[in-house]
């Protein structure tokens, strides 16, 4: 069968998704991503927004990252006014911490969590794979989310490997040795 015949035939690798949000979620779960927390201390109160939609490398000059935030997020409404945001990319072994910081009990999110707070209020988690101190560069409407561009002002690289979100669960990277 030629490529043209495959495109015209009834068998297809893709299907309609209208009204099938479960199919969309299941399909998007096949894309592995890192997991990050955007965190800030505002007036002595710490806030955390956990996102698997965070990405780096949007631009090198200026240095930009991005995150998609649900419009219904109450935490975003609180931290979007912060002068600086700390972004910590979760590392290996931090799956439980990720769930805690995303939990409904806002008052307990940072209980017994080792953190560092920067001069501008950016909050960073210990043992993360990557730390970024960011300011909001731009916010654009994107369906039921806000697409937030973050300007990276400072960064640090940890020694921990990143935690990965794939197939609706946390996974860890495994190095494979290549045979010579």
mmCIF file of C-alpha atoms in Angstrom:
data_model
loop_
_atom_site.group_PDB
_atom_site.id
_atom_site.type_symbol
_atom_site.label_atom_id
_atom_site.label_comp_id
_atom_site.label_asym_id
_atom_site.label_seq_id
_atom_site.Cartn_x
_atom_site.Cartn_y
_atom_site.Cartn_z
ATOM 1 C CA UNK A 1 0.000 0.000 0.000
ATOM 2 C CA UNK A 2 1.400 3.394 -0.929
ATOM 3 C CA UNK A 3 1.436 6.423 1.356
ATOM 4 C CA UNK A 4 -1.363 7.974 -0.726
ATOM 5 C CA UNK A 5 -3.499 4.840 -0.317
ATOM 6 C CA UNK A 6 -2.937 4.902 3.460
ATOM 7 C CA UNK A 7 -4.127 8.508 3.649
ATOM 8 C CA UNK A 8 -7.319 7.805 1.664
ATOM 9 C CA UNK A 9 -8.150 4.386 3.177
ATOM 10 C CA UNK A 10 -10.455 3.804 6.126
ATOM 11 C CA UNK A 11 -7.611 2.784 8.451
ATOM 12 C CA UNK A 12 -5.982 5.753 10.100
ATOM 13 C CA UNK A 13 -3.549 6.456 12.882
ATOM 14 C CA UNK A 14 -5.664 9.436 13.965
ATOM 15 C CA UNK A 15 -9.351 9.921 14.726
ATOM 16 C CA UNK A 16 -11.794 12.704 15.525
ATOM 17 C CA UNK A 17 -11.631 14.023 19.082
ATOM 18 C CA UNK A 18 -14.613 16.343 19.234
ATOM 19 C CA UNK A 19 -16.300 15.900 22.620
ATOM 20 C CA UNK A 20 -13.905 13.145 23.744
ATOM 21 C CA UNK A 21 -11.765 14.795 26.430
ATOM 22 C CA UNK A 22 -10.792 11.394 27.888
ATOM 23 C CA UNK A 23 -9.214 10.392 24.550
ATOM 24 C CA UNK A 24 -7.313 13.688 24.478
ATOM 25 C CA UNK A 25 -6.055 13.246 28.048
ATOM 26 C CA UNK A 26 -5.013 9.640 27.379
ATOM 27 C CA UNK A 27 -3.201 10.634 24.202
ATOM 28 C CA UNK A 28 -1.422 13.600 25.820
ATOM 29 C CA UNK A 29 -0.342 11.294 28.679
ATOM 30 C CA UNK A 30 1.888 9.515 26.147
ATOM 31 C CA UNK A 31 4.136 12.584 25.995
ATOM 32 C CA UNK A 32 6.692 12.426 28.820
ATOM 33 C CA UNK A 33 7.434 15.670 30.608
ATOM 34 C CA UNK A 34 9.249 16.978 33.600
ATOM 35 C CA UNK A 35 7.286 18.228 36.582
ATOM 36 C CA UNK A 36 7.923 21.637 38.098
ATOM 37 C CA UNK A 37 6.596 23.746 40.934
ATOM 38 C CA UNK A 38 6.256 27.502 40.634
ATOM 39 C CA UNK A 39 6.508 28.888 44.160
ATOM 40 C CA UNK A 40 6.569 32.245 45.869
ATOM 41 C CA UNK A 41 6.536 33.685 49.359
ATOM 42 C CA UNK A 42 4.084 36.574 49.408
ATOM 43 C CA UNK A 43 3.840 38.447 52.685
ATOM 44 C CA UNK A 44 5.158 35.455 54.640
ATOM 45 C CA UNK A 45 2.703 33.024 53.029
ATOM 46 C CA UNK A 46 4.124 30.403 50.674
ATOM 47 C CA UNK A 47 2.256 29.352 47.539
ATOM 48 C CA UNK A 48 2.974 26.436 45.180
ATOM 49 C CA UNK A 49 1.617 25.637 41.724
ATOM 50 C CA UNK A 50 2.641 22.216 40.368
ATOM 51 C CA UNK A 51 2.727 21.831 36.574
ATOM 52 C CA UNK A 52 3.703 19.107 34.126
ATOM 53 C CA UNK A 53 3.216 21.636 31.318
ATOM 54 C CA UNK A 54 6.403 23.574 32.153
ATOM 55 C CA UNK A 55 8.968 23.894 29.380
ATOM 56 C CA UNK A 56 12.399 25.434 28.996
ATOM 57 C CA UNK A 57 14.180 26.702 25.925
ATOM 58 C CA UNK A 58 11.383 28.852 24.522
ATOM 59 C CA UNK A 59 14.058 31.458 23.806
ATOM 60 C CA UNK A 60 17.713 31.895 24.710
ATOM 61 C CA UNK A 61 17.768 35.687 24.164
ATOM 62 C CA UNK A 62 15.919 36.712 26.204
ATOM 63 C CA UNK A 63 16.033 33.523 28.258
ATOM 64 C CA UNK A 64 12.401 32.325 28.395
ATOM 65 C CA UNK A 65 10.532 29.311 29.696
ATOM 66 C CA UNK A 66 6.795 28.705 29.613
ATOM 67 C CA UNK A 67 4.018 27.053 31.541
ATOM 68 C CA UNK A 68 0.351 26.437 30.794
ATOM 69 C CA UNK A 69 -1.863 27.231 33.798
ATOM 70 C CA UNK A 70 -5.528 26.280 34.130
ATOM 71 C CA UNK A 71 -7.726 29.354 34.224
ATOM 72 C CA UNK A 72 -9.521 27.866 37.228
ATOM 73 C CA UNK A 73 -6.298 27.799 39.308
ATOM 74 C CA UNK A 74 -6.728 29.677 42.587
ATOM 75 C CA UNK A 75 -2.990 29.463 43.216
ATOM 76 C CA UNK A 76 -2.192 31.237 39.945
ATOM 77 C CA UNK A 77 -4.447 34.098 41.025
ATOM 78 C CA UNK A 78 -2.234 34.442 44.120
ATOM 79 C CA UNK A 79 1.261 34.045 42.661
ATOM 80 C CA UNK A 80 0.868 35.964 39.391
ATOM 81 C CA UNK A 81 1.395 39.217 41.290
ATOM 82 C CA UNK A 82 4.668 38.065 42.867
ATOM 83 C CA UNK A 83 7.751 39.967 41.769
ATOM 84 C CA UNK A 84 9.718 36.781 41.268
ATOM 85 C CA UNK A 85 8.770 33.118 41.066
ATOM 86 C CA UNK A 86 10.944 30.190 41.986
ATOM 87 C CA UNK A 87 10.712 27.261 39.605
ATOM 88 C CA UNK A 88 12.019 23.943 40.904
ATOM 89 C CA UNK A 89 12.047 20.978 38.531
ATOM 90 C CA UNK A 90 11.323 17.960 40.706
ATOM 91 C CA UNK A 91 14.034 15.350 40.972
ATOM 92 C CA UNK A 92 14.202 11.605 41.353
ATOM 93 C CA UNK A 93 12.427 10.434 44.499
ATOM 94 C CA UNK A 94 10.250 13.554 44.850
ATOM 95 C CA UNK A 95 6.954 12.096 43.607
ATOM 96 C CA UNK A 96 5.368 12.204 47.074
ATOM 97 C CA UNK A 97 6.538 15.796 47.535
ATOM 98 C CA UNK A 98 4.959 16.684 44.198
ATOM 99 C CA UNK A 99 1.610 15.318 45.369
ATOM 100 C CA UNK A 100 1.914 17.131 48.721
ATOM 101 C CA UNK A 101 2.602 20.502 47.083
ATOM 102 C CA UNK A 102 -0.325 19.972 44.693
ATOM 103 C CA UNK A 103 -2.627 18.895 47.536
ATOM 104 C CA UNK A 104 -5.825 20.617 48.612
ATOM 105 C CA UNK A 105 -4.506 21.458 52.101
ATOM 106 C CA UNK A 106 -2.762 24.719 51.205
ATOM 107 C CA UNK A 107 -1.736 25.418 54.801
ATOM 108 C CA UNK A 108 0.212 22.121 55.017
ATOM 109 C CA UNK A 109 1.869 22.176 51.595
ATOM 110 C CA UNK A 110 5.239 23.375 52.878
ATOM 111 C CA UNK A 111 5.175 21.627 56.292
ATOM 112 C CA UNK A 112 8.559 19.959 56.835
ATOM 113 C CA UNK A 113 9.631 20.727 53.260
ATOM 114 C CA UNK A 114 13.235 21.949 53.011
ATOM 115 C CA UNK A 115 13.232 25.155 50.972
ATOM 116 C CA UNK A 116 15.257 28.265 50.290
ATOM 117 C CA UNK A 117 13.559 31.643 49.866
ATOM 118 C CA UNK A 118 15.295 34.218 47.673
ATOM 119 C CA UNK A 119 15.443 37.945 48.454
ATOM 120 C CA UNK A 120 12.561 38.635 46.044
ATOM 121 C CA UNK A 121 10.342 35.892 47.491
ATOM 122 C CA UNK A 122 11.121 33.111 44.997
ATOM 123 C CA UNK A 123 10.853 29.728 46.754
ATOM 124 C CA UNK A 124 13.149 26.836 45.797
ATOM 125 C CA UNK A 125 12.942 23.164 46.832
ATOM 126 C CA UNK A 126 15.982 21.299 48.074
ATOM 127 C CA UNK A 127 17.223 18.374 45.950
ATOM 128 C CA UNK A 128 15.517 19.545 42.739
ATOM 129 C CA UNK A 129 17.051 18.826 39.342
ATOM 130 C CA UNK A 130 16.923 22.476 38.238
ATOM 131 C CA UNK A 131 16.149 25.862 39.797
ATOM 132 C CA UNK A 132 15.060 28.958 37.917
ATOM 133 C CA UNK A 133 14.308 32.390 39.326
ATOM 134 C CA UNK A 134 11.797 33.964 36.963
ATOM 135 C CA UNK A 135 9.617 36.974 36.385
ATOM 136 C CA UNK A 136 6.474 36.970 34.267
ATOM 137 C CA UNK A 137 7.310 38.095 30.724
ATOM 138 C CA UNK A 138 3.862 37.737 29.123
ATOM 139 C CA UNK A 139 0.521 35.981 29.603
ATOM 140 C CA UNK A 140 -1.679 34.890 26.696
ATOM 141 C CA UNK A 141 -5.088 33.261 26.670
ATOM 142 C CA UNK A 142 -4.989 29.690 25.361
ATOM 143 C CA UNK A 143 -8.401 28.027 25.534
ATOM 144 C CA UNK A 144 -9.083 26.898 29.103
ATOM 145 C CA UNK A 145 -5.507 27.797 30.127
ATOM 146 C CA UNK A 146 -3.217 30.788 30.368
ATOM 147 C CA UNK A 147 0.060 30.433 28.466
ATOM 148 C CA UNK A 148 2.633 32.119 30.681
ATOM 149 C CA UNK A 149 6.042 33.119 29.363
ATOM 150 C CA UNK A 150 8.604 33.355 32.151
ATOM 151 C CA UNK A 151 11.830 35.310 31.865
ATOM 152 C CA UNK A 152 14.652 33.424 33.556
ATOM 153 C CA UNK A 153 16.769 35.835 35.597
ATOM 154 C CA UNK A 154 18.914 33.330 37.523
ATOM 155 C CA UNK A 155 19.402 29.563 37.343
ATOM 156 C CA UNK A 156 21.055 26.653 39.061
ATOM 157 C CA UNK A 157 21.504 23.000 38.141
ATOM 158 C CA UNK A 158 21.141 20.343 40.833
ATOM 159 C CA UNK A 159 22.777 16.947 41.027
ATOM 160 C CA UNK A 160 19.482 15.027 41.123
ATOM 161 C CA UNK A 161 18.048 13.579 37.910
ATOM 162 C CA UNK A 162 14.615 14.911 36.922
ATOM 163 C CA UNK A 163 11.349 13.230 37.784
ATOM 164 C CA UNK A 164 9.263 12.389 34.708
ATOM 165 C CA UNK A 165 5.463 12.384 34.297
ATOM 166 C CA UNK A 166 4.314 9.835 31.704
ATOM 167 C CA UNK A 167 1.208 7.686 31.355
ATOM 168 C CA UNK A 168 -0.446 9.514 34.280
ATOM 169 C CA UNK A 169 2.254 8.457 36.740
ATOM 170 C CA UNK A 170 5.717 9.426 37.926
ATOM 171 C CA UNK A 171 8.707 7.690 36.407
ATOM 172 C CA UNK A 172 12.450 7.967 36.741
ATOM 173 C CA UNK A 173 15.070 8.052 34.030
ATOM 174 C CA UNK A 174 17.074 4.922 33.417
ATOM 175 C CA UNK A 175 20.424 5.116 31.665
ATOM 176 C CA UNK A 176 21.095 2.445 29.079
ATOM 177 C CA UNK A 177 24.623 1.368 28.285
ATOM 178 C CA UNK A 178 25.374 1.261 24.570
ATOM 179 C CA UNK A 179 27.327 -1.747 23.304
ATOM 180 C CA UNK A 180 30.432 -0.801 21.330
#
